[in-house]
């Protein structure tokens, strides 16, 4: 039931009548946090936080008033005018002057250094208008600059005023070079130690000192001090990831890692990556878009106990029981005191300098801790999926593949009409996916690139860039979903109408590289970097290449971009191990014309070779979706490559046909028919 909000007095009466201890003031605070989190697939999911009851158990009138209050609060915060970035910049400069700072670094990240950040942490966007996923700004008394990589060259010009900020390249224009030019000799460059890793601070301090500058850690963030309507931290329900999906109990995970700590004489490890905490404790959240993360910190001790620093209001009914009595739920503001206690104990404390904020390292050091600088101990076991997780991801890929095939059939009928746009295509695919069981949203914002937009590797469609899918063009679609039992990520390039011979040649070269990696056999101890050239060799032979990595790790109902493994030119010392899920996504991009990428997810598995002299591994393909036969030039394929493609398509057809209606099944049969040389 929905209705207009009838006031706090009415809400108080309804809460009391339902036997809930909540007050209207508390509910308003809760709603503010709820609105600072993504809404998700169920707009009523937050109701469990209002009183420890399932939404269906609320009296209709109370549930209606809670929804009405949320709508009222949301309406009150709707921005109806364009932000005044010049005024915001001036306010920040005044704050820096009061603090005796000559400059300040504003990164895009938050305290967890994650890919997605909540509205409260979007300081770079608030200050400059830039909404990309990577970048930072430096503000000085008279000049300011924004640093982005090549993906965002056009976007930064569209979103950020050239009158306020100089445009700089993250790699080609080192930040400290610009700072040394702009700040006076002996100048003080401020930074928020919560928002930068210990490694970043150490490198930047050395560079600053060589330039005659001082790097200054700020006790509080100057941007926050002038951001009057900064959103609160997000509040989204945290729920248990049940054992049938997780495969291993949280108690067993804690015991395994605690034994490793004790064996190495380490008293505790500080965990700052929310996906590590989610994996360790078998919980999931919804604080940020696309990834089911409960933003939190944790300390795992060598006896297997955990201090979990999280807003208790997030915990859905039953979660504290799921966590058990060896996990202490503590308020986030208690983290500092807990770090101090570790120092007083005189024990070694592990922390990852690549992902842990400098604030935590500084606090541990000041408390007297002996810091062990080691990688996050959850990262590797999290990457090696167990049998239950693999069974779940296979099931998720089957459901996801059926949704993608329904979309591809729809596209084959609608695209020739010339009415389909990039946005319309992305929305239609979402509609097909959301009907799937266990669907929990997208795993990243869909890359829907028509024609020249497909050549932009990390393209994100907007109303301003939305293109129609035109005959004679290519359409690159990179998308994925979160399911309760797995995470998907798949890219297909589709010919709209008749492709040119060049398009077919380049597509087939990409396909040859994709097949080469899919069929790789390699000994244990091999890294993804050692395999990367397999995917590139067909392109290299033609004098072509691509500038992104060939493969990234993927989580189990967690991050679609997960380490520590990867397939890339960039050296990586992490060996591939059974259970690791990776993407296989070589590509080719012709600027201003078209883009090509073919992506499947694969999982590393043991390979039994009778004559092998050492343990061997191979890949199992997880993704189930047809590869566009219209873009393949068969004469460029070897017989072995044709066999792989026909076998893969037969598997796709067999797995998905029972999930499709007869019309779509017939289309799939044609789309996966064998190629005959």
Coordinates of C-alpha atoms in Angstrom, one line a residue, residues 10-24 26-27 30 46-55 57-63 65-66 317:
X10 CA 1.2 9.0 12.6
X11 CA 4.4 7.1 11.9
X12 CA 5.2 7.0 15.7
X13 CA 1.8 5.5 16.4
X14 CA 2.1 2.9 13.6
X15 CA 5.6 1.9 14.8
X16 CA 4.4 1.5 18.4
X17 CA 1.3 -0.4 17.2
X18 CA 3.6 -2.9 15.4
X19 CA 5.7 -3.3 18.6
X20 CA 8.8 -1.6 17.1
X21 CA 11.2 0.4 19.2
X22 CA 12.1 2.7 16.3
X23 CA 11.3 6.4 16.4
X24 CA 10.5 8.7 13.4
X26 CA 15.7 7.1 13.8
X27 CA 13.7 6.1 10.7
X30 CA 17.9 5.2 8.3
X46 CA 15.5 -1.8 3.0
X47 CA 12.3 -2.4 5.0
X48 CA 13.9 -5.2 6.9
X49 CA 16.2 -2.6 8.5
X50 CA 13.2 -0.6 9.9
X51 CA 12.3 -3.1 12.6
X52 CA 13.8 -6.5 12.2
X53 CA 10.9 -7.9 10.3
X54 CA 10.4 -9.2 6.8
X55 CA 8.7 -6.5 4.6
X57 CA 5.2 -9.0 7.9
X58 CA 4.7 -5.2 8.3
X59 CA 1.1 -4.0 8.6
X60 CA 0.2 -2.5 5.2
X61 CA -0.4 0.9 6.6
X62 CA 3.0 1.0 8.3
X63 CA 4.8 -0.3 5.2
X65 CA 4.0 5.1 5.4
X66 CA 7.6 4.0 5.4
X317 CA 17.5 -10.2 10.7

